[in-house]
């Protein structure tokens, strides 16, 4: 299993709750790293402190999230915990929902019925991971969960002068 790539967000700003099977960590964690690198606030179960009641922590974080991003695979569909998270998120109308299909998973009729009303990203159909990442980061639903990017500051006049003196090389 892959090492946890990012620190789970704790705070009052909008964040993305990540639902995934631990068996898919090798595929999911690079995506979490990508989102974190681009300023998205994300929470996933690495944020549960030892000794904490797991279902209560999951429910609290899911209830307070702006979006549930569910990574769907045969592994996640076999996990009662992942299915509970999806059911809970979909039962809460104030939580946005996006599923990323990691593979062409075999859904039960009930899961298919639930997920079919929401547009999904079919990651397994992208031959280029950068194309998938660009599509994921362009999803409007995730935008409120992104930290503001500070405006780029212009170079100080002294720095520009120094570069000119060095012939444009630093």
N, CA and C atoms as an extended XYZ file, in Angstrom:
510
Properties=species:S:1:pos:R:3:atomname:S:1:resname:S:1:resid:I:1 pbc="F F F"
N         0.843       -1.189        0.000 N   UNK     1
C         0.000        0.000        0.000 CA  UNK     1
C         0.879        1.240        0.000 C   UNK     1
N         0.470        2.246       -0.724 N   UNK     2
C         1.220        3.496       -0.849 CA  UNK     2
C         1.150        4.286        0.453 C   UNK     2
N         2.181        5.069        0.696 N   UNK     3
C         2.208        5.949        1.865 CA  UNK     3
C         1.241        7.106        1.653 C   UNK     3
N         0.679        7.612        2.748 N   UNK     4
C        -0.239        8.743        2.676 CA  UNK     4
C         0.465        9.929        2.032 C   UNK     4
N        -0.110       10.498        0.952 N   UNK     5
C         0.588       11.542        0.201 CA  UNK     5
C         0.433       12.949        0.742 C   UNK     5
N        -0.656       13.217        1.438 N   UNK     6
C        -0.939       14.578        1.884 CA  UNK     6
C        -1.579       14.545        3.264 C   UNK     6
N        -1.467       15.668        3.921 N   UNK     7
C        -2.088       15.797        5.236 CA  UNK     7
C        -3.573       16.121        5.041 C   UNK     7
N        -4.469       15.378        5.684 N   UNK     8
C        -5.900       15.670        5.546 CA  UNK     8
C        -6.251       17.048        6.119 C   UNK     8
N        -7.120       17.744        5.424 N   UNK     9
C        -7.535       19.090        5.820 CA  UNK     9
C        -8.407       19.027        7.070 C   UNK     9
N        -8.174       19.946        7.971 N   UNK    10
C        -9.052       20.167        9.124 CA  UNK    10
C        -9.318       21.660        9.187 C   UNK    10
N       -10.561       22.036        9.172 N   UNK    11
C       -10.905       23.455        9.252 CA  UNK    11
C       -12.338       23.680        8.827 C   UNK    11
N       -12.681       24.934        8.664 N   UNK    12
C       -14.068       25.320        8.363 CA  UNK    12
C       -14.305       25.683        6.910 C   UNK    12
N       -13.272       25.722        6.106 N   UNK    13
C       -13.426       26.044        4.691 CA  UNK    13
C       -13.974       24.817        3.945 C   UNK    13
N       -14.608       25.020        2.783 N   UNK    14
C       -15.121       23.876        2.012 CA  UNK    14
C       -13.979       22.924        1.638 C   UNK    14
N       -14.261       21.636        1.755 N   UNK    15
C       -13.263       20.618        1.421 CA  UNK    15
C       -13.920       19.429        0.734 C   UNK    15
N       -13.067       18.612        0.140 N   UNK    16
C       -13.498       17.406       -0.574 CA  UNK    16
C       -13.279       16.208        0.328 C   UNK    16
N       -14.325       15.444        0.549 N   UNK    17
C       -14.225       14.174        1.281 CA  UNK    17
C       -13.871       13.098        0.261 C   UNK    17
N       -12.852       12.313        0.546 N   UNK    18
C       -12.406       11.264       -0.369 CA  UNK    18
C       -12.901        9.913        0.119 C   UNK    18
N       -13.657        9.230       -0.732 N   UNK    19
C       -14.112        7.865       -0.467 CA  UNK    19
C       -13.355        6.939       -1.414 C   UNK    19
N       -12.657        5.955       -0.852 N   UNK    20
C       -11.850        5.043       -1.667 CA  UNK    20
C       -11.604        3.758       -0.891 C   UNK    20
N       -11.241        2.719       -1.597 N   UNK    21
C       -10.821        1.472       -0.960 CA  UNK    21
C        -9.317        1.541       -0.732 C   UNK    21
N        -8.877        1.133        0.426 N   UNK    22
C        -7.433        1.110        0.709 CA  UNK    22
C        -6.690        0.240       -0.294 C   UNK    22
N        -7.364       -0.732       -0.840 N   UNK    23
C        -6.721       -1.582       -1.852 CA  UNK    23
C        -6.387       -0.813       -3.130 C   UNK    23
N        -6.988        0.355       -3.306 N   UNK    24
C        -6.742        1.194       -4.485 CA  UNK    24
C        -5.802        2.363       -4.188 C   UNK    24
N        -5.157        2.342       -3.034 N   UNK    25
C        -4.287        3.461       -2.628 CA  UNK    25
C        -3.252        3.812       -3.682 C   UNK    25
N        -2.671        2.811       -4.327 N   UNK    26
C        -1.635        3.085       -5.333 CA  UNK    26
C        -2.173        3.901       -6.505 C   UNK    26
N        -3.465        3.774       -6.794 N   UNK    27
C        -4.070        4.555       -7.884 CA  UNK    27
C        -4.660        5.870       -7.388 C   UNK    27
N        -5.147        5.891       -6.154 N   UNK    28
C        -5.835        7.073       -5.622 CA  UNK    28
C        -4.860        8.108       -5.062 C   UNK    28
N        -3.839        7.681       -4.345 N   UNK    29
C        -2.945        8.626       -3.680 CA  UNK    29
C        -2.242        9.585       -4.634 C   UNK    29
N        -1.818        9.170       -5.832 N   UNK    30
C        -1.251       10.170       -6.755 CA  UNK    30
C        -2.258       11.256       -7.148 C   UNK    30
N        -3.523       10.901       -7.210 N   UNK    31
C        -4.564       11.887       -7.542 CA  UNK    31
C        -4.747       12.858       -6.380 C   UNK    31
N        -4.703       12.337       -5.160 N   UNK    32
C        -4.805       13.209       -3.985 CA  UNK    32
C        -3.625       14.180       -3.938 C   UNK    32
N        -2.457       13.689       -4.255 N   UNK    33
C        -1.256       14.544       -4.295 CA  UNK    33
C        -1.430       15.634       -5.355 C   UNK    33
N        -1.924       15.244       -6.524 N   UNK    34
C        -2.172       16.212       -7.595 CA  UNK    34
C        -3.143       17.304       -7.116 C   UNK    34
N        -4.258       16.905       -6.502 N   UNK    35
C        -5.246       17.878       -6.026 CA  UNK    35
C        -4.655       18.785       -4.951 C   UNK    35
N        -3.928       18.209       -4.018 N   UNK    36
C        -3.306       18.988       -2.950 CA  UNK    36
C        -2.301       19.985       -3.523 C   UNK    36
N        -1.502       19.552       -4.487 N   UNK    37
C        -0.514       20.434       -5.117 CA  UNK    37
C        -1.171       21.622       -5.808 C   UNK    37
N        -2.416       21.464       -6.218 N   UNK    38
C        -3.141       22.543       -6.891 CA  UNK    38
C        -4.040       23.323       -5.944 C   UNK    38
N        -3.874       23.096       -4.660 N   UNK    39
C        -4.554       23.920       -3.666 CA  UNK    39
C        -5.908       23.430       -3.200 C   UNK    39
N        -6.303       22.227       -3.551 N   UNK    40
C        -7.591       21.712       -3.094 CA  UNK    40
C        -7.470       21.201       -1.666 C   UNK    40
N        -8.460       21.549       -0.859 N   UNK    41
C        -8.533       21.039        0.505 CA  UNK    41
C        -9.219       19.671        0.436 C   UNK    41
N        -8.546       18.649        0.935 N   UNK    42
C        -9.114       17.299        0.893 CA  UNK    42
C        -9.015       16.663        2.270 C   UNK    42
N        -9.978       15.827        2.560 N   UNK    43
C        -9.956       15.031        3.786 CA  UNK    43
C       -10.191       13.582        3.396 C   UNK    43
N        -9.421       12.706        3.988 N   UNK    44
C        -9.602       11.275        3.820 CA  UNK    44
C        -9.246       10.587        5.124 C   UNK    44
N        -9.454        9.312        5.205 N   UNK    45
C        -9.397        8.623        6.493 CA  UNK    45
C        -8.039        8.601        7.174 C   UNK    45
N        -6.999        9.114        6.535 N   UNK    46
C        -5.720        9.269        7.226 CA  UNK    46
C        -5.835       10.362        8.296 C   UNK    46
N        -6.939       11.106        8.279 N   UNK    47
C        -7.161       12.168        9.255 CA  UNK    47
C        -7.852       11.689       10.523 C   UNK    47
N        -8.083       10.402       10.659 N   UNK    48
C        -8.724        9.870       11.864 CA  UNK    48
C        -7.643        9.566       12.897 C   UNK    48
N        -7.761       10.207       14.037 N   UNK    49
C        -6.788        9.985       15.100 CA  UNK    49
C        -6.957        8.597       15.708 C   UNK    49
N        -5.853        7.959       16.086 N   UNK    50
C        -5.941        6.655       16.761 CA  UNK    50
C        -6.822        6.765       18.005 C   UNK    50
N        -7.638        5.759       18.215 N   UNK    51
C        -8.542        5.738       19.360 CA  UNK    51
C        -9.870        6.414       19.114 C   UNK    51
N       -10.035        7.045       17.960 N   UNK    52
C       -11.286        7.720       17.611 CA  UNK    52
C       -12.273        6.691       17.068 C   UNK    52
N       -13.533        6.903       17.358 N   UNK    53
C       -14.569        6.012       16.831 CA  UNK    53
C       -14.681        6.265       15.325 C   UNK    53
N       -14.267        5.289       14.523 N   UNK    54
C       -14.157        5.431       13.077 CA  UNK    54
C       -15.460        5.886       12.412 C   UNK    54
N       -16.608        5.182       12.600 N   UNK    55
C       -17.827        5.606       11.886 CA  UNK    55
C       -18.270        7.034       12.237 C   UNK    55
N       -18.072        7.430       13.483 N   UNK    56
C       -18.477        8.778       13.889 CA  UNK    56
C       -17.599        9.832       13.210 C   UNK    56
N       -16.301        9.580       13.147 N   UNK    57
C       -15.392       10.520       12.489 CA  UNK    57
C       -15.699       10.622       10.999 C   UNK    57
N       -15.911        9.493       10.342 N   UNK    58
C       -16.249        9.491        8.913 CA  UNK    58
C       -17.533       10.285        8.681 C   UNK    58
N       -18.569       10.003        9.468 N   UNK    59
C       -19.856       10.679        9.290 CA  UNK    59
C       -19.729       12.185        9.509 C   UNK    59
N       -19.003       12.595       10.539 N   UNK    60
C       -18.832       14.015       10.814 CA  UNK    60
C       -18.100       14.721        9.672 C   UNK    60
N       -17.034       14.101        9.190 N   UNK    61
C       -16.276       14.734        8.098 CA  UNK    61
C       -17.065       14.735        6.789 C   UNK    61
N       -17.808       13.703        6.547 N   UNK    62
C       -18.624       13.645        5.332 CA  UNK    62
C       -19.752       14.674        5.395 C   UNK    62
N       -20.403       14.781        6.554 N   UNK    63
C       -21.498       15.755        6.721 CA  UNK    63
C       -21.040       17.189        6.512 C   UNK    63
N       -19.811       17.492        6.897 N   UNK    64
C       -19.321       18.860        6.818 CA  UNK    64
C       -18.540       19.152        5.533 C   UNK    64
N       -18.435       18.155        4.675 N   UNK    65
C       -17.724       18.374        3.417 CA  UNK    65
C       -18.620       19.100        2.409 C   UNK    65
N       -17.978       19.727        1.430 N   UNK    66
C       -18.720       20.369        0.345 CA  UNK    66
C       -18.979       19.377       -0.778 C   UNK    66
N       -18.040       18.437       -0.962 N   UNK    67
C       -18.100       17.472       -2.052 CA  UNK    67
C       -17.598       16.121       -1.567 C   UNK    67
N       -18.262       15.076       -2.012 N   UNK    68
C       -17.757       13.718       -1.826 CA  UNK    68
C       -17.204       13.264       -3.172 C   UNK    68
N       -15.927       12.959       -3.194 N   UNK    69
C       -15.269       12.436       -4.394 CA  UNK    69
C       -15.050       10.951       -4.148 C   UNK    69
N       -15.849       10.121       -4.838 N   UNK    70
C       -15.811        8.669       -4.631 CA  UNK    70
C       -15.040        8.007       -5.762 C   UNK    70
N       -13.999        7.276       -5.401 N   UNK    71
C       -13.220        6.507       -6.366 CA  UNK    71
C       -13.826        5.118       -6.423 C   UNK    71
N       -14.419        4.798       -7.573 N   UNK    72
C       -15.195        3.562       -7.715 CA  UNK    72
C       -14.361        2.513       -8.454 C   UNK    72
N       -14.334        1.333       -7.862 N   UNK    73
C       -13.613        0.190       -8.425 CA  UNK    73
C       -14.299       -1.072       -7.903 C   UNK    73
N       -13.876       -2.205       -8.409 N   UNK    74
C       -14.396       -3.457       -7.855 CA  UNK    74
C       -14.081       -3.537       -6.364 C   UNK    74
N       -12.908       -3.040       -5.964 N   UNK    75
C       -12.533       -3.046       -4.547 CA  UNK    75
C       -13.463       -2.179       -3.709 C   UNK    75
N       -13.749       -0.969       -4.171 N   UNK    76
C       -14.610       -0.077       -3.384 CA  UNK    76
C       -16.049       -0.585       -3.341 C   UNK    76
N       -16.491       -1.190       -4.427 N   UNK    77
C       -17.857       -1.722       -4.449 CA  UNK    77
C       -18.007       -2.943       -3.542 C   UNK    77
N       -16.906       -3.644       -3.293 N   UNK    78
C       -16.926       -4.789       -2.374 CA  UNK    78
C       -16.796       -4.348       -0.919 C   UNK    78
N       -16.459       -3.091       -0.693 N   UNK    79
C       -16.263       -2.565        0.655 CA  UNK    79
C       -17.568       -1.990        1.200 C   UNK    79
N       -18.030       -2.552        2.297 N   UNK    80
C       -19.242       -2.023        2.926 CA  UNK    80
C       -19.034       -0.582        3.387 C   UNK    80
N       -17.815       -0.271        3.836 N   UNK    81
C       -17.539        1.098        4.284 CA  UNK    81
C       -17.667        2.091        3.135 C   UNK    81
N       -17.102        1.775        1.988 N   UNK    82
C       -17.207        2.680        0.831 CA  UNK    82
C       -18.662        2.832        0.397 C   UNK    82
N       -19.387        1.746        0.381 N   UNK    83
C       -20.796        1.819       -0.020 CA  UNK    83
C       -21.604        2.653        0.957 C   UNK    83
N       -21.300        2.524        2.248 N   UNK    84
C       -21.988        3.348        3.251 CA  UNK    84
C       -21.675        4.832        3.033 C   UNK    84
N       -20.413        5.143        2.734 N   UNK    85
C       -20.036        6.541        2.498 CA  UNK    85
C       -20.790        7.112        1.301 C   UNK    85
N       -20.869        6.353        0.225 N   UNK    86
C       -21.599        6.808       -0.959 CA  UNK    86
C       -23.076        7.002       -0.630 C   UNK    86
N       -23.681        6.036        0.029 N   UNK    87
C       -25.101        6.147        0.401 CA  UNK    87
C       -25.340        7.370        1.280 C   UNK    87
N       -24.467        7.570        2.261 N   UNK    88
C       -24.606        8.695        3.183 CA  UNK    88
C       -24.481       10.018        2.429 C   UNK    88
N       -23.474       10.121        1.568 N   UNK    89
C       -23.280       11.359        0.802 CA  UNK    89
C       -24.479       11.652       -0.091 C   UNK    89
N       -24.978       10.636       -0.767 N   UNK    90
C       -26.099       10.846       -1.681 CA  UNK    90
C       -27.403       11.146       -0.941 C   UNK    90
N       -27.497       10.734        0.323 N   UNK    91
C       -28.704       11.021        1.102 CA  UNK    91
C       -28.719       12.461        1.611 C   UNK    91
N       -27.583       13.122        1.536 N   UNK    92
C       -27.453       14.516        1.982 CA  UNK    92
C       -27.444       15.415        0.754 C   UNK    92
N       -28.499       16.127        0.539 N   UNK    93
C       -28.616       16.954       -0.665 CA  UNK    93
C       -27.633       18.116       -0.695 C   UNK    93
N       -27.092       18.519        0.460 N   UNK    94
C       -26.182       19.671        0.478 CA  UNK    94
C       -24.753       19.285        0.113 C   UNK    94
N       -24.456       17.997       -0.026 N   UNK    95
C       -23.116       17.552       -0.376 CA  UNK    95
C       -23.061       17.283       -1.879 C   UNK    95
N       -22.126       17.957       -2.565 N   UNK    96
C       -21.914       17.667       -3.977 CA  UNK    96
C       -21.321       16.270       -4.122 C   UNK    96
N       -21.491       15.660       -5.273 N   UNK    97
C       -21.016       14.288       -5.453 CA  UNK    97
C       -20.387       14.122       -6.832 C   UNK    97
N       -19.205       13.507       -6.844 N   UNK    98
C       -18.527       13.176       -8.090 CA  UNK    98
C       -17.879       11.812       -7.924 C   UNK    98
N       -18.131       10.934       -8.878 N   UNK    99
C       -17.454        9.638       -8.845 CA  UNK    99
C       -16.408        9.585       -9.947 C   UNK    99
N       -15.291        8.976       -9.604 N   UNK   100
C       -14.224        8.712      -10.562 CA  UNK   100
C       -14.150        7.199      -10.695 C   UNK   100
N       -14.461        6.725      -11.895 N   UNK   101
C       -14.427        5.292      -12.149 CA  UNK   101
C       -12.983        4.907      -12.460 C   UNK   101
N       -12.354        4.203      -11.530 N   UNK   102
C       -10.970        3.783      -11.720 CA  UNK   102
C       -10.863        2.675      -12.761 C   UNK   102
N       -11.940        1.929      -12.912 N   UNK   103
C       -11.989        0.806      -13.844 CA  UNK   103
C       -13.435        0.586      -14.248 C   UNK   103
N       -13.651       -0.274      -15.184 N   UNK   104
C       -15.007       -0.621      -15.610 CA  UNK   104
C       -15.560       -1.618      -14.594 C   UNK   104
N       -15.940       -1.102      -13.425 N   UNK   105
C       -16.334       -1.928      -12.288 CA  UNK   105
C       -17.719       -2.534      -12.496 C   UNK   105
N       -17.899       -3.683      -11.917 N   UNK   106
C       -19.182       -4.397      -11.967 CA  UNK   106
C       -20.071       -3.911      -10.830 C   UNK   106
N       -21.030       -3.050      -11.176 N   UNK   107
C       -21.922       -2.475      -10.169 CA  UNK   107
C       -23.166       -3.330       -9.985 C   UNK   107
N       -23.624       -3.388       -8.741 N   UNK   108
C       -24.911       -4.011       -8.479 CA  UNK   108
C       -25.986       -3.076       -9.026 C   UNK   108
N       -27.195       -3.592       -9.273 N   UNK   109
C       -28.257       -2.716       -9.783 CA  UNK   109
C       -28.529       -1.514       -8.873 C   UNK   109
N       -28.458       -1.714       -7.557 N   UNK   110
C       -28.716       -0.616       -6.620 CA  UNK   110
C       -27.674        0.482       -6.720 C   UNK   110
N       -26.405        0.110       -6.769 N   UNK   111
C       -25.335        1.103       -6.898 CA  UNK   111
C       -25.429        1.789       -8.251 C   UNK   111
N       -25.679        1.016       -9.293 N   UNK   112
C       -25.810        1.600      -10.622 CA  UNK   112
C       -26.957        2.610      -10.654 C   UNK   112
N       -28.057        2.280      -10.009 N   UNK   113
C       -29.202        3.193       -9.939 CA  UNK   113
C       -28.808        4.489       -9.237 C   UNK   113
N       -28.079        4.389       -8.134 N   UNK   114
C       -27.664        5.584       -7.402 CA  UNK   114
C       -26.696        6.438       -8.211 C   UNK   114
N       -25.682        5.814       -8.771 N   UNK   115
C       -24.626        6.572       -9.454 CA  UNK   115
C       -25.022        7.043      -10.842 C   UNK   115
N       -26.009        6.420      -11.444 N   UNK   116
C       -26.362        6.759      -12.824 CA  UNK   116
C       -26.945        8.155      -12.981 C   UNK   116
N       -27.403        8.760      -11.896 N   UNK   117
C       -27.973       10.102      -12.000 CA  UNK   117
C       -26.903       11.195      -11.927 C   UNK   117
N       -25.668       10.797      -11.661 N   UNK   118
C       -24.563       11.746      -11.565 CA  UNK   118
C       -23.554       11.479      -12.667 C   UNK   118
N       -23.032       12.555      -13.230 N   UNK   119
C       -21.974       12.427      -14.228 CA  UNK   119
C       -20.716       11.913      -13.545 C   UNK   119
N       -20.056       10.957      -14.137 N   UNK   120
C       -18.823       10.393      -13.599 CA  UNK   120
C       -17.654       10.695      -14.521 C   UNK   120
N       -16.463       10.680      -13.945 N   UNK   121
C       -15.246       10.722      -14.745 CA  UNK   121
C       -14.755        9.294      -14.901 C   UNK   121
N       -14.615        8.857      -16.126 N   UNK   122
C       -14.183        7.491      -16.405 CA  UNK   122
C       -12.665        7.482      -16.588 C   UNK   122
N       -11.957        7.442      -15.485 N   UNK   123
C       -10.498        7.532      -15.523 CA  UNK   123
C        -9.888        6.452      -16.400 C   UNK   123
N       -10.443        5.263      -16.372 N   UNK   124
C        -9.878        4.137      -17.119 CA  UNK   124
C        -9.944        4.340      -18.635 C   UNK   124
N       -10.711        5.301      -19.091 N   UNK   125
C       -10.787        5.574      -20.527 CA  UNK   125
C        -9.762        6.600      -21.004 C   UNK   125
N        -9.079        7.245      -20.071 N   UNK   126
C        -8.062        8.235      -20.443 CA  UNK   126
C        -6.735        7.519      -20.653 C   UNK   126
N        -6.166        7.669      -21.836 N   UNK   127
C        -4.870        7.051      -22.106 CA  UNK   127
C        -3.732        7.919      -21.570 C   UNK   127
N        -4.017        9.193      -21.326 N   UNK   128
C        -3.014       10.136      -20.843 CA  UNK   128
C        -3.456       10.642      -19.471 C   UNK   128
N        -2.645       10.386      -18.437 N   UNK   129
C        -3.040       10.797      -17.086 CA  UNK   129
C        -3.147       12.314      -16.962 C   UNK   129
N        -2.326       13.071      -17.704 N   UNK   130
C        -2.413       14.528      -17.650 CA  UNK   130
C        -3.758       15.013      -18.181 C   UNK   130
N        -4.267       14.356      -19.195 N   UNK   131
C        -5.586       14.706      -19.730 CA  UNK   131
C        -6.659       14.460      -18.665 C   UNK   131
N        -6.552       13.342      -17.948 N   UNK   132
C        -7.491       13.056      -16.858 CA  UNK   132
C        -7.365       14.119      -15.763 C   UNK   132
N        -6.137       14.420      -15.344 N   UNK   133
C        -5.920       15.413      -14.291 CA  UNK   133
C        -6.488       16.770      -14.690 C   UNK   133
N        -6.293       17.185      -15.918 N   UNK   134
C        -6.836       18.458      -16.396 CA  UNK   134
C        -8.351       18.460      -16.341 C   UNK   134
N        -8.956       17.362      -16.742 N   UNK   135
C       -10.417       17.257      -16.701 CA  UNK   135
C       -10.916       17.315      -15.259 C   UNK   135
N       -10.257       16.578      -14.368 N   UNK   136
C       -10.656       16.568      -12.960 CA  UNK   136
C       -10.552       17.965      -12.357 C   UNK   136
N        -9.458       18.651      -12.598 N   UNK   137
C        -9.277       19.974      -11.985 CA  UNK   137
C       -10.164       21.043      -12.627 C   UNK   137
N       -10.790       20.737      -13.749 N   UNK   138
C       -11.703       21.702      -14.375 CA  UNK   138
C       -13.158       21.510      -13.928 C   UNK   138
N       -13.422       20.534      -13.083 N   UNK   139
C       -14.788       20.279      -12.620 CA  UNK   139
C       -15.211       21.419      -11.687 C   UNK   139
N       -16.233       22.156      -12.077 N   UNK   140
C       -16.713       23.313      -11.307 CA  UNK   140
C       -17.122       22.945       -9.883 C   UNK   140
N       -17.642       21.769       -9.700 N   UNK   141
C       -18.095       21.315       -8.388 CA  UNK   141
C       -16.979       21.380       -7.346 C   UNK   141
N       -15.742       21.195       -7.775 N   UNK   142
C       -14.607       21.187       -6.852 CA  UNK   142
C       -14.066       22.580       -6.546 C   UNK   142
N       -14.397       23.560       -7.356 N   UNK   143
C       -13.814       24.905       -7.246 CA  UNK   143
C       -13.929       25.530       -5.852 C   UNK   143
N       -15.063       25.427       -5.153 N   UNK   144
C       -15.138       26.046       -3.817 CA  UNK   144
C       -14.162       25.434       -2.805 C   UNK   144
N       -13.631       24.271       -3.112 N   UNK   145
C       -12.728       23.569       -2.196 CA  UNK   145
C       -11.265       23.900       -2.447 C   UNK   145
N       -11.032       24.865       -3.285 N   UNK   146
C        -9.658       25.231       -3.637 CA  UNK   146
C        -9.254       26.492       -2.881 C   UNK   146
N        -8.070       26.429       -2.293 N   UNK   147
C        -7.536       27.607       -1.607 CA  UNK   147
C        -7.273       28.690       -2.651 C   UNK   147
N        -7.491       29.955       -2.290 N   UNK   148
C        -7.179       31.035       -3.233 CA  UNK   148
C        -5.690       31.015       -3.575 C   UNK   148
N        -5.394       31.201       -4.833 N   UNK   149
C        -4.008       31.240       -5.276 CA  UNK   149
C        -3.560       32.691       -5.210 C   UNK   149
N        -2.507       32.967       -4.434 N   UNK   150
C        -2.062       34.366       -4.345 CA  UNK   150
C        -1.593       34.871       -5.702 C   UNK   150
N        -1.886       36.145       -5.964 N   UNK   151
C        -1.468       36.748       -7.233 CA  UNK   151
C         0.053       36.782       -7.282 C   UNK   151
N         0.579       36.545       -8.461 N   UNK   152
C         2.029       36.559       -8.636 CA  UNK   152
C         2.530       37.983       -8.466 C   UNK   152
N         3.574       38.147       -7.688 N   UNK   153
C         4.150       39.464       -7.437 CA  UNK   153
C         5.163       39.787       -8.536 C   UNK   153
N         5.151       41.015       -9.043 N   UNK   154
C         6.160       41.383      -10.041 CA  UNK   154
C         7.541       41.414       -9.392 C   UNK   154
N         8.542       41.177      -10.179 N   UNK   155
C         9.917       41.196       -9.673 CA  UNK   155
C        10.269       42.605       -9.215 C   UNK   155
N        11.033       42.692       -8.156 N   UNK   156
C        11.459       43.985       -7.637 CA  UNK   156
C        12.393       44.638       -8.652 C   UNK   156
N        12.387       45.967       -8.741 N   UNK   157
C        13.242       46.645       -9.710 CA  UNK   157
C        14.714       46.254       -9.574 C   UNK   157
N        15.203       46.089       -8.355 N   UNK   158
C        16.611       45.730       -8.166 CA  UNK   158
C        16.902       44.373       -8.791 C   UNK   158
N        15.968       43.440       -8.665 N   UNK   159
C        16.178       42.110       -9.237 CA  UNK   159
C        16.219       42.191      -10.759 C   UNK   159
N        15.342       43.020      -11.359 N   UNK   160
C        15.361       43.165      -12.809 CA  UNK   160
C        16.683       43.776      -13.257 C   UNK   160
N        17.153       44.796      -12.521 N   UNK   161
C        18.410       45.437      -12.870 CA  UNK   161
C        19.573       44.457      -12.785 C   UNK   161
N        19.580       43.618      -11.769 N   UNK   162
C        20.649       42.646      -11.603 CA  UNK   162
C        20.674       41.688      -12.791 C   UNK   162
N        19.490       41.232      -13.221 N   UNK   163
C        19.429       40.299      -14.349 CA  UNK   163
C        19.948       40.969      -15.616 C   UNK   163
N        19.632       42.255      -15.763 N   UNK   164
C        20.114       42.949      -16.969 CA  UNK   164
C        21.639       43.067      -16.943 C   UNK   164
N        22.204       43.320      -15.769 N   UNK   165
C        23.652       43.448      -15.646 CA  UNK   165
C        24.317       42.126      -15.979 C   UNK   165
N        23.685       41.020      -15.609 N   UNK   166
C        24.261       39.695      -15.859 CA  UNK   166
C        23.932       39.197      -17.259 C   UNK   166
N        23.428       40.049      -18.101 N   UNK   167
C        23.097       39.643      -19.452 CA  UNK   167
C        21.863       38.769      -19.520 C   UNK   167
N        20.964       38.908      -18.561 N   UNK   168
C        19.716       38.149      -18.574 CA  UNK   168
C        19.835       36.784      -17.915 C   UNK   168
N        20.988       36.427      -17.423 N   UNK   169
C        21.169       35.137      -16.745 CA  UNK   169
C        21.317       35.364      -15.268 C   UNK   169
N        20.785       34.467      -14.497 N   UNK   170
C        20.940       34.560      -13.045 CA  UNK   170
C        21.630       33.355      -12.514 C   UNK   170
